[in-house]
PDB file of C-alpha atoms in Angstrom:
ATOM      1  CA  VAL A   1       0.000   0.000   0.000  1.00 42.00           C
ATOM      2  CA  LEU A   2       1.367   3.371  -0.982  1.00 45.00           C
ATOM      3  CA  LEU A   3       0.285   6.701   0.478  1.00 45.00           C
ATOM      4  CA  PHE A   4       0.348   9.915  -1.550  1.00 46.00           C
ATOM      5  CA  ILE A   5      -0.322  13.405  -0.266  1.00 48.00           C
ATOM      6  CA  PHE A   6      -1.101  16.246  -2.656  1.00 47.00           C
ATOM      7  CA  PHE A   7      -1.247  19.876  -1.540  1.00 47.00           C
ATOM      8  CA  PHE A   8      -3.888  21.823  -3.461  1.00 45.00           C
ATOM      9  CA  LYS A   9      -2.889  25.115  -5.076  1.00 41.00           C
ATOM     10  CA  GLN A  10      -5.485  27.129  -3.168  1.00 43.00           C
ATOM     11  CA  LYS A  11      -3.961  25.784   0.060  1.00 47.00           C
ATOM     12  CA  THR A  12      -7.293  24.820   1.548  1.00 48.00           C
ATOM     13  CA  ALA A  13      -6.937  21.067   1.726  1.00 49.00           C
ATOM     14  CA  TYR A  14      -4.584  18.149   1.594  1.00 49.00           C
ATOM     15  CA  GLU A  15      -5.640  15.217  -0.525  1.00 45.00           C
ATOM     16  CA  ILE A  16      -4.566  11.871   0.786  1.00 43.00           C
ATOM     17  CA  LYS A  17      -4.613   8.970  -1.645  1.00 44.00           C
ATOM     18  CA  GLU A  18      -4.053   5.455  -0.507  1.00 48.00           C
ATOM     19  CA  CYS A  19      -3.462   3.057  -3.379  1.00 48.00           C
ATOM     20  CA  ASP A  20      -3.266  -0.700  -3.419  1.00 49.00           C
ATOM     21  CA  TRP A  21      -1.482  -1.439  -6.683  1.00 47.00           C
ATOM     22  CA  SER A  22      -2.361  -5.138  -6.618  1.00 50.00           C
ATOM     23  CA  SER A  23      -6.057  -4.323  -7.069  1.00 49.00           C
ATOM     24  CA  ASP A  24      -5.746  -0.875  -8.734  1.00 50.00           C
ATOM     25  CA  VAL A  25      -7.978   0.596  -6.011  1.00 48.00           C
ATOM     26  CA  CYS A  26      -7.366   4.068  -4.625  1.00 50.00           C
ATOM     27  CA  SER A  27      -9.261   5.856  -1.885  1.00 45.00           C
ATOM     28  CA  SER A  28      -9.123   9.619  -1.536  1.00 41.00           C
ATOM     29  CA  ASP A  29      -9.887  11.840   1.452  1.00 43.00           C
ATOM     30  CA  LEU A  30      -9.628  15.576   1.903  1.00 47.00           C
ATOM     31  CA  LEU A  31      -8.232  17.057   5.067  1.00 62.00           C
ATOM     32  CA  GLU A  32      -9.526  20.629   5.237  1.00 82.00           C
ATOM     33  CA  ILE A  33      -7.085  23.119   6.730  1.00 91.00           C
ATOM     34  CA  LYS A  34      -8.964  26.366   6.058  1.00 94.00           C
ATOM     35  CA  ASP A  35     -12.260  27.730   7.283  1.00 94.00           C
ATOM     36  CA  ALA A  36     -14.583  27.940   4.267  1.00 93.00           C
ATOM     37  CA  LEU A  37     -16.162  31.240   5.337  1.00 96.00           C
ATOM     38  CA  THR A  38     -13.157  33.310   6.410  1.00 97.00           C
ATOM     39  CA  GLY A  39     -10.292  31.718   4.495  1.00 96.00           C
ATOM     40  CA  LEU A  40      -8.294  31.544   7.727  1.00 97.00           C
ATOM     41  CA  TYR A  41      -6.861  28.276   8.974  1.00 97.00           C
ATOM     42  CA  ASN A  42      -9.224  26.083  10.998  1.00 95.00           C
ATOM     43  CA  GLU A  43      -8.898  24.862  14.583  1.00 96.00           C
ATOM     44  CA  VAL A  44      -7.532  21.411  13.719  1.00 94.00           C
ATOM     45  CA  PHE A  45      -4.742  22.841  11.582  1.00 95.00           C
ATOM     46  CA  ILE A  46      -3.819  25.638  13.982  1.00 97.00           C
ATOM     47  CA  VAL A  47      -3.533  23.262  16.958  1.00 96.00           C
ATOM     48  CA  SER A  48      -1.254  20.994  14.921  1.00 95.00           C
ATOM     49  CA  ARG A  49       0.786  23.990  13.788  1.00 97.00           C
ATOM     50  CA  LEU A  50       1.020  25.277  17.369  1.00 98.00           C
ATOM     51  CA  ASP A  51       2.499  21.928  18.437  1.00 97.00           C
ATOM     52  CA  GLU A  52       5.131  22.262  15.682  1.00 97.00           C
ATOM     53  CA  GLU A  53       5.973  25.841  16.650  1.00 97.00           C
ATOM     54  CA  ILE A  54       6.294  24.867  20.316  1.00 97.00           C
ATOM     55  CA  LYS A  55       8.740  22.091  19.417  1.00 96.00           C
ATOM     56  CA  ARG A  56      10.759  24.532  17.314  1.00 96.00           C
ATOM     57  CA  ALA A  57      10.723  27.114  20.117  1.00 96.00           C
ATOM     58  CA  ILE A  58      11.961  24.551  22.640  1.00 95.00           C
ATOM     59  CA  ILE A  59      14.753  23.275  20.379  1.00 96.00           C
ATOM     60  CA  TYR A  60      16.024  26.752  19.524  1.00 96.00           C
ATOM     61  CA  GLN A  61      15.198  28.256  22.939  1.00 95.00           C
ATOM     62  CA  ARG A  62      13.031  30.970  21.405  1.00 96.00           C
ATOM     63  CA  PRO A  63       9.635  32.294  22.498  1.00 96.00           C
ATOM     64  CA  CYS A  64       6.361  31.299  20.886  1.00 97.00           C
ATOM     65  CA  SER A  65       3.077  32.924  21.837  1.00 98.00           C
ATOM     66  CA  PHE A  66      -0.574  32.147  21.228  1.00 98.00           C
ATOM     67  CA  ILE A  67      -3.364  34.736  21.095  1.00 98.00           C
ATOM     68  CA  LEU A  68      -7.034  33.821  21.390  1.00 98.00           C
ATOM     69  CA  PHE A  69      -9.649  36.409  20.411  1.00 98.00           C
ATOM     70  CA  ARG A  70     -13.328  36.176  21.298  1.00 98.00           C
ATOM     71  CA  VAL A  71     -16.147  38.208  19.772  1.00 97.00           C
ATOM     72  CA  ASN A  72     -18.068  39.792  22.664  1.00 96.00           C
ATOM     73  CA  ASN A  73     -21.743  38.801  22.880  1.00 94.00           C
ATOM     74  CA  TYR A  74     -21.476  36.634  19.764  1.00 96.00           C
ATOM     75  CA  LYS A  75     -24.516  34.474  20.556  1.00 95.00           C
ATOM     76  CA  GLU A  76     -26.682  37.544  21.034  1.00 96.00           C
ATOM     77  CA  PHE A  77     -25.277  39.142  17.875  1.00 96.00           C
ATOM     78  CA  SER A  78     -25.835  36.024  15.742  1.00 96.00           C
ATOM     79  CA  GLY A  79     -29.327  35.616  17.160  1.00 96.00           C
ATOM     80  CA  ASN A  80     -30.339  39.211  16.426  1.00 96.00           C
ATOM     81  CA  PHE A  81     -29.064  39.469  12.854  1.00 96.00           C
ATOM     82  CA  ASN A  82     -29.448  37.366   9.736  1.00 96.00           C
ATOM     83  CA  THR A  83     -26.796  34.993   8.459  1.00 96.00           C
ATOM     84  CA  LEU A  84     -25.534  37.381   5.773  1.00 97.00           C
ATOM     85  CA  ILE A  85     -24.758  40.105   8.311  1.00 96.00           C
ATOM     86  CA  VAL A  86     -23.080  37.664  10.693  1.00 97.00           C
ATOM     87  CA  GLU A  87     -20.985  36.105   7.912  1.00 97.00           C
ATOM     88  CA  SER A  88     -20.024  39.533   6.557  1.00 97.00           C
ATOM     89  CA  THR A  89     -18.901  40.572  10.035  1.00 97.00           C
ATOM     90  CA  LEU A  90     -16.793  37.425  10.473  1.00 98.00           C
ATOM     91  CA  LYS A  91     -15.172  38.010   7.078  1.00 98.00           C
ATOM     92  CA  LYS A  92     -14.308  41.608   8.032  1.00 97.00           C
ATOM     93  CA  ILE A  93     -12.739  40.378  11.260  1.00 98.00           C
ATOM     94  CA  ALA A  94     -10.728  37.788   9.315  1.00 98.00           C
ATOM     95  CA  VAL A  95      -9.437  40.384   6.834  1.00 98.00           C
ATOM     96  CA  THR A  96      -8.449  42.707   9.675  1.00 98.00           C
ATOM     97  CA  LEU A  97      -6.741  39.877  11.545  1.00 97.00           C
ATOM     98  CA  ARG A  98      -4.828  38.704   8.476  1.00 97.00           C
ATOM     99  CA  GLY A  99      -3.729  42.262   7.709  1.00 97.00           C
ATOM    100  CA  SER A 100      -2.492  42.843  11.251  1.00 97.00           C
ATOM    101  CA  ILE A 101      -0.002  39.994  11.547  1.00 98.00           C
ATOM    102  CA  SER A 102       3.343  39.197   9.943  1.00 96.00           C
ATOM    103  CA  ASP A 103       3.916  36.620   7.229  1.00 95.00           C
ATOM    104  CA  ILE A 104       5.274  34.050   9.692  1.00 96.00           C
ATOM    105  CA  ASP A 105       2.304  34.365  12.065  1.00 98.00           C
ATOM    106  CA  LYS A 106      -0.663  32.056  11.485  1.00 98.00           C
ATOM    107  CA  ALA A 107      -4.289  33.150  11.976  1.00 98.00           C
ATOM    108  CA  ALA A 108      -7.283  30.853  12.372  1.00 98.00           C
ATOM    109  CA  ARG A 109     -10.978  30.804  13.011  1.00 97.00           C
ATOM    110  CA  PHE A 110     -10.801  28.773  16.173  1.00 97.00           C
ATOM    111  CA  SER A 111     -14.498  28.278  16.833  1.00 96.00           C
ATOM    112  CA  GLU A 112     -17.779  29.968  16.042  1.00 95.00           C
ATOM    113  CA  ALA A 113     -16.907  33.090  18.060  1.00 95.00           C
ATOM    114  CA  ASP A 114     -13.158  32.677  18.506  1.00 98.00           C
ATOM    115  CA  PHE A 115     -10.129  33.505  16.387  1.00 98.00           C
ATOM    116  CA  ALA A 116      -6.524  32.556  17.119  1.00 98.00           C
ATOM    117  CA  VAL A 117      -3.046  33.649  16.119  1.00 98.00           C
ATOM    118  CA  ILE A 118       0.234  31.788  16.565  1.00 98.00           C
ATOM    119  CA  VAL A 119       3.025  34.305  17.060  1.00 98.00           C
ATOM    120  CA  PRO A 120       6.422  32.602  16.718  1.00 97.00           C
ATOM    121  CA  GLU A 121       9.493  34.475  17.919  1.00 96.00           C
ATOM    122  CA  LYS A 122       7.430  36.815  20.113  1.00 97.00           C
ATOM    123  CA  ASN A 123       7.307  36.778  23.897  1.00 97.00           C
ATOM    124  CA  LYS A 124       4.135  37.332  25.896  1.00 97.00           C
ATOM    125  CA  ARG A 125       4.612  41.087  26.207  1.00 97.00           C
ATOM    126  CA  GLN A 126       5.097  41.454  22.435  1.00 98.00           C
ATOM    127  CA  ALA A 127       2.086  39.219  21.748  1.00 98.00           C
ATOM    128  CA  GLN A 128      -0.037  41.267  24.159  1.00 98.00           C
ATOM    129  CA  ALA A 129       0.893  44.418  22.228  1.00 98.00           C
ATOM    130  CA  ILE A 130      -0.201  42.738  18.984  1.00 98.00           C
ATOM    131  CA  ALA A 131      -3.449  41.585  20.616  1.00 98.00           C
ATOM    132  CA  VAL A 132      -4.239  45.075  21.947  1.00 98.00           C
ATOM    133  CA  GLU A 133      -3.628  46.582  18.500  1.00 98.00           C
ATOM    134  CA  ILE A 134      -5.927  44.054  16.798  1.00 98.00           C
ATOM    135  CA  VAL A 135      -8.672  44.578  19.398  1.00 98.00           C
ATOM    136  CA  LYS A 136      -8.443  48.341  18.769  1.00 98.00           C
ATOM    137  CA  LYS A 137      -8.645  47.850  14.991  1.00 98.00           C
ATOM    138  CA  ILE A 138     -11.748  45.667  15.308  1.00 97.00           C
ATOM    139  CA  LYS A 139     -13.433  48.185  17.608  1.00 96.00           C
ATOM    140  CA  TYR A 140     -12.607  51.021  15.195  1.00 96.00           C
ATOM    141  CA  LEU A 141     -13.857  48.996  12.215  1.00 96.00           C
ATOM    142  CA  PHE A 142     -17.325  48.566  13.700  1.00 95.00           C
ATOM    143  CA  GLN A 143     -17.725  51.761  15.764  1.00 94.00           C
ATOM    144  CA  GLU A 144     -19.533  53.641  12.978  1.00 91.00           C
ATOM    145  CA  GLU A 145     -22.348  51.089  12.689  1.00 91.00           C
ATOM    146  CA  SER A 146     -25.733  52.833  13.012  1.00 91.00           C
ATOM    147  CA  ASP A 147     -27.236  49.876  14.886  1.00 93.00           C
ATOM    148  CA  PRO A 148     -25.543  49.573  18.312  1.00 92.00           C
ATOM    149  CA  GLY A 149     -26.038  45.789  18.130  1.00 92.00           C
ATOM    150  CA  LYS A 150     -23.621  45.669  15.194  1.00 94.00           C
ATOM    151  CA  ARG A 151     -20.822  47.450  17.054  1.00 95.00           C
ATOM    152  CA  ILE A 152     -18.599  44.448  17.492  1.00 94.00           C
ATOM    153  CA  ALA A 153     -15.856  44.312  20.091  1.00 96.00           C
ATOM    154  CA  MET A 154     -13.378  41.584  20.907  1.00 97.00           C
ATOM    155  CA  ILE A 155     -11.331  40.492  23.873  1.00 98.00           C
ATOM    156  CA  ALA A 156      -8.001  38.693  23.753  1.00 98.00           C
ATOM    157  CA  GLY A 157      -6.111  36.206  25.889  1.00 98.00           C
ATOM    158  CA  VAL A 158      -2.389  35.577  25.464  1.00 98.00           C
ATOM    159  CA  SER A 159      -0.118  32.715  26.477  1.00 98.00           C
ATOM    160  CA  GLU A 160       3.562  31.968  25.890  1.00 97.00           C
ATOM    161  CA  ASN A 161       5.678  28.865  25.700  1.00 95.00           C
ATOM    162  CA  PRO A 162       7.278  27.786  28.065  1.00 93.00           C
ATOM    163  CA  ILE A 163       5.955  30.171  30.748  1.00 95.00           C
ATOM    164  CA  ASP A 164       2.306  29.150  30.381  1.00 97.00           C
ATOM    165  CA  GLY A 165       2.805  25.621  29.083  1.00 95.00           C
ATOM    166  CA  VAL A 166       4.774  23.324  26.830  1.00 95.00           C
ATOM    167  CA  THR A 167       1.919  21.800  24.830  1.00 96.00           C
ATOM    168  CA  SER A 168      -0.702  23.309  22.574  1.00 97.00           C
ATOM    169  CA  SER A 169      -3.495  22.308  24.948  1.00 97.00           C
ATOM    170  CA  GLU A 170      -1.745  24.058  27.857  1.00 97.00           C
ATOM    171  CA  LEU A 171      -1.220  27.266  25.879  1.00 97.00           C
ATOM    172  CA  ILE A 172      -4.805  27.233  24.603  1.00 98.00           C
ATOM    173  CA  SER A 173      -6.184  26.648  28.118  1.00 98.00           C
ATOM    174  CA  LYS A 174      -4.067  29.466  29.532  1.00 98.00           C
ATOM    175  CA  ALA A 175      -5.191  31.850  26.761  1.00 98.00           C
ATOM    176  CA  LYS A 176      -8.839  30.934  27.444  1.00 97.00           C
ATOM    177  CA  GLU A 177      -8.336  31.580  31.165  1.00 97.00           C
ATOM    178  CA  SER A 178      -6.975  35.041  30.449  1.00 95.00           C
ATOM    179  CA  LEU A 179      -9.926  36.098  28.284  1.00 94.00           C
TER     180      LEU A 179
END
């Protein structure tokens, strides 16, 4: 049995093909790595990537931080407005997030109301400064909305390897605690 992995050009999925040459049978599965709505990485990919970055940070004795953002009152917001407005808002947040980080940082839609950023080579203080700047940008982006219910705000929690943990689950838990 041979295993082939193809990386799609649009960088949204890996295709895994498993072929048994004796019977000429191949099975194919897609492993999605991007959120279909926002174009950001998804939770599964970002957790895997965080594990890799932590290993790299430990080997080279460099910092690696994790930022978790949460949309304030998301359930209320999504309940009060139609799907198009909610999706448009999430897309605007994603564009702002992507435009606010460096090329080596990785941004993800972490859950329905959460976004995450892996910040390699940055300590907790530097990551907190990035988080504060992004929170300000999001607030500014939505402050002119005529309907007060559409004035989105976010909060952020930051964690750093190895201070707050040495695994992705520890860093994620610590970031959630600090929200």
